[in-house]
């Protein structure tokens, strides 16, 4: 495993739309491992591939409650309720802002075996799903945040 460099806000790579993964190669598996290591090292609870300069639809998320979740080609298939909470991003260090997100989110994706999986999350996990999936379409939380501090 290797720790990757996290791209910071201002780099145009964060504004691109990522391409789907069409084949889960050993390279993709290594990327998943490296992204998890990079996220943990940075003390984050989510990381999307464009944040390490790779324009592919890949996300890792880890909360205390969920454990490590690896998502390939993820899509939100259900959302319900609403929450307004502070949110931050490893690509925008030292800042946070309040966003409006659904309280409950269900995501469908492929896992590292290429099997279709679904995850449902509430609160922090729902926010993480929304935040990380937005990265895959070049969107950042500061685009929608109400009160950015830091
Ligand atoms: Ni982020």
GROMACS .gro file of C-alpha atoms and ligand atoms in nm:
model
  151
    1UNK     CA    1   0.000   0.000   0.000
    2UNK     CA    2   0.108   0.352  -0.064
    3UNK     CA    3  -0.003   0.687   0.064
    4UNK     CA    4  -0.114   0.913  -0.221
    5UNK     CA    5  -0.094   1.289  -0.255
    6UNK     CA    6  -0.427   1.464  -0.192
    7UNK     CA    7  -0.513   1.722  -0.456
    8UNK     CA    8  -0.611   2.060  -0.313
    9UNK     CA    9  -0.893   2.297  -0.410
   10UNK     CA   10  -0.789   2.508  -0.708
   11UNK     CA   11  -0.657   2.210  -0.903
   12UNK     CA   12  -0.881   2.168  -1.211
   13UNK     CA   13  -0.888   1.789  -1.165
   14UNK     CA   14  -1.141   1.841  -0.882
   15UNK     CA   15  -1.387   1.998  -1.128
   16UNK     CA   16  -1.393   1.718  -1.385
   17UNK     CA   17  -1.658   1.452  -1.432
   18UNK     CA   18  -1.509   1.107  -1.366
   19UNK     CA   19  -1.545   0.809  -1.601
   20UNK     CA   20  -1.700   0.482  -1.484
   21UNK     CA   21  -1.478   0.182  -1.416
   22UNK     CA   22  -1.548  -0.078  -1.686
   23UNK     CA   23  -1.315  -0.348  -1.563
   24UNK     CA   24  -1.192  -0.411  -1.209
   25UNK     CA   25  -0.823  -0.468  -1.272
   26UNK     CA   26  -0.543  -0.527  -1.018
   27UNK     CA   27  -0.463  -0.160  -1.066
   28UNK     CA   28  -0.811  -0.062  -0.946
   29UNK     CA   29  -0.771  -0.288  -0.639
   30UNK     CA   30  -0.438  -0.126  -0.557
   31UNK     CA   31  -0.600   0.216  -0.596
   32UNK     CA   32  -0.874   0.117  -0.348
   33UNK     CA   33  -0.610   0.005  -0.097
   34UNK     CA   34  -0.405   0.319  -0.144
   35UNK     CA   35  -0.710   0.545  -0.115
   36UNK     CA   36  -0.810   0.380   0.214
   37UNK     CA   37  -0.458   0.426   0.351
   38UNK     CA   38  -0.449   0.788   0.234
   39UNK     CA   39  -0.790   0.862   0.391
   40UNK     CA   40  -0.689   0.709   0.725
   41UNK     CA   41  -0.353   0.885   0.727
   42UNK     CA   42  -0.530   1.219   0.669
   43UNK     CA   43  -0.786   1.139   0.941
   44UNK     CA   44  -1.074   1.169   0.695
   45UNK     CA   45  -1.398   0.972   0.670
   46UNK     CA   46  -1.416   0.970   0.292
   47UNK     CA   47  -1.205   1.009  -0.020
   48UNK     CA   48  -1.293   1.013  -0.390
   49UNK     CA   49  -1.055   0.913  -0.670
   50UNK     CA   50  -1.031   1.264  -0.824
   51UNK     CA   51  -0.887   1.379  -0.489
   52UNK     CA   52  -0.583   1.167  -0.568
   53UNK     CA   53  -0.580   1.281  -0.931
   54UNK     CA   54  -0.761   0.978  -1.080
   55UNK     CA   55  -1.072   1.059  -1.285
   56UNK     CA   56  -1.259   0.735  -1.215
   57UNK     CA   57  -1.585   0.674  -1.029
   58UNK     CA   58  -1.431   0.527  -0.713
   59UNK     CA   59  -1.493   0.625  -0.351
   60UNK     CA   60  -1.384   0.500  -0.009
   61UNK     CA   61  -1.568   0.589   0.310
   62UNK     CA   62  -1.499   0.490   0.669
   63UNK     CA   63  -1.694   0.589   0.975
   64UNK     CA   64  -1.687   0.428   1.318
   65UNK     CA   65  -2.032   0.294   1.256
   66UNK     CA   66  -1.988   0.171   0.897
   67UNK     CA   67  -1.632   0.041   0.884
   68UNK     CA   68  -1.457   0.063   0.547
   69UNK     CA   69  -1.689   0.095   0.247
   70UNK     CA   70  -1.547   0.072  -0.105
   71UNK     CA   71  -1.769   0.198  -0.388
   72UNK     CA   72  -1.709   0.151  -0.760
   73UNK     CA   73  -1.947   0.333  -1.000
   74UNK     CA   74  -2.176   0.436  -0.712
   75UNK     CA   75  -2.522   0.586  -0.759
   76UNK     CA   76  -2.765   0.724  -0.502
   77UNK     CA   77  -3.085   0.524  -0.546
   78UNK     CA   78  -3.289   0.660  -0.253
   79UNK     CA   79  -3.284   0.965  -0.030
   80UNK     CA   80  -3.515   1.079   0.248
   81UNK     CA   81  -3.540   1.351   0.509
   82UNK     CA   82  -3.305   1.642   0.555
   83UNK     CA   83  -3.012   1.747   0.774
   84UNK     CA   84  -2.809   2.064   0.806
   85UNK     CA   85  -2.463   1.997   0.949
   86UNK     CA   86  -2.104   2.112   0.921
   87UNK     CA   87  -1.901   1.940   0.655
   88UNK     CA   88  -1.537   1.955   0.551
   89UNK     CA   89  -1.316   1.814   0.278
   90UNK     CA   90  -0.958   1.681   0.273
   91UNK     CA   91  -0.903   1.886  -0.045
   92UNK     CA   92  -1.003   2.207   0.136
   93UNK     CA   93  -0.806   2.182   0.460
   94UNK     CA   94  -0.897   2.385   0.765
   95UNK     CA   95  -1.241   2.490   0.644
   96UNK     CA   96  -1.594   2.376   0.714
   97UNK     CA   97  -1.941   2.485   0.615
   98UNK     CA   98  -2.304   2.398   0.670
   99UNK     CA   99  -2.475   2.200   0.396
  100UNK     CA  100  -2.826   2.073   0.344
  101UNK     CA  101  -2.820   1.699   0.275
  102UNK     CA  102  -3.071   1.415   0.295
  103UNK     CA  103  -3.084   1.245   0.637
  104UNK     CA  104  -3.102   0.896   0.486
  105UNK     CA  105  -2.928   0.782   0.169
  106UNK     CA  106  -2.905   0.447  -0.010
  107UNK     CA  107  -2.621   0.390  -0.255
  108UNK     CA  108  -2.583   0.115  -0.515
  109UNK     CA  109  -2.234   0.033  -0.641
  110UNK     CA  110  -1.996  -0.246  -0.732
  111UNK     CA  111  -1.762  -0.387  -0.470
  112UNK     CA  112  -1.404  -0.497  -0.539
  113UNK     CA  113  -1.531  -0.838  -0.657
  114UNK     CA  114  -1.750  -0.668  -0.915
  115UNK     CA  115  -2.064  -0.766  -0.727
  116UNK     CA  116  -2.352  -0.519  -0.697
  117UNK     CA  117  -2.394  -0.398  -0.340
  118UNK     CA  118  -2.620  -0.151  -0.161
  119UNK     CA  119  -2.548   0.053   0.150
  120UNK     CA  120  -2.793   0.262   0.348
  121UNK     CA  121  -2.674   0.530   0.587
  122UNK     CA  122  -2.811   0.807   0.804
  123UNK     CA  123  -2.657   1.121   0.948
  124UNK     CA  124  -2.280   1.133   0.899
  125UNK     CA  125  -2.276   0.833   0.664
  126UNK     CA  126  -2.552   0.984   0.448
  127UNK     CA  127  -2.353   1.309   0.430
  128UNK     CA  128  -2.039   1.118   0.338
  129UNK     CA  129  -2.219   0.935   0.055
  130UNK     CA  130  -2.348   1.266  -0.087
  131UNK     CA  131  -2.018   1.452  -0.043
  132UNK     CA  132  -1.798   1.181  -0.197
  133UNK     CA  133  -2.034   1.105  -0.487
  134UNK     CA  134  -2.049   1.478  -0.566
  135UNK     CA  135  -1.668   1.469  -0.609
  136UNK     CA  136  -1.717   1.222  -0.898
  137UNK     CA  137  -1.911   1.492  -1.084
  138UNK     CA  138  -1.666   1.772  -1.008
  139UNK     CA  139  -1.881   1.918  -0.731
  140UNK     CA  140  -1.747   2.045  -0.399
  141UNK     CA  141  -1.939   2.109  -0.077
  142UNK     CA  142  -1.837   2.477  -0.087
  143UNK     CA  143  -2.063   2.512  -0.392
  144UNK     CA  144  -2.366   2.459  -0.169
  145UNK     CA  145  -2.238   2.547   0.180
  146UNK     CA  146  -2.412   2.830   0.363
  147UNK     CA  147  -2.159   2.936   0.619
  148UNK     CA  148  -1.798   2.856   0.537
  149UNK     CA  149  -1.560   2.902   0.828
  150UNK     CA  150  -1.187   2.864   0.876
  151LIG    NI1  151  -1.427   1.611  -0.014
   0.00000   0.00000   0.00000
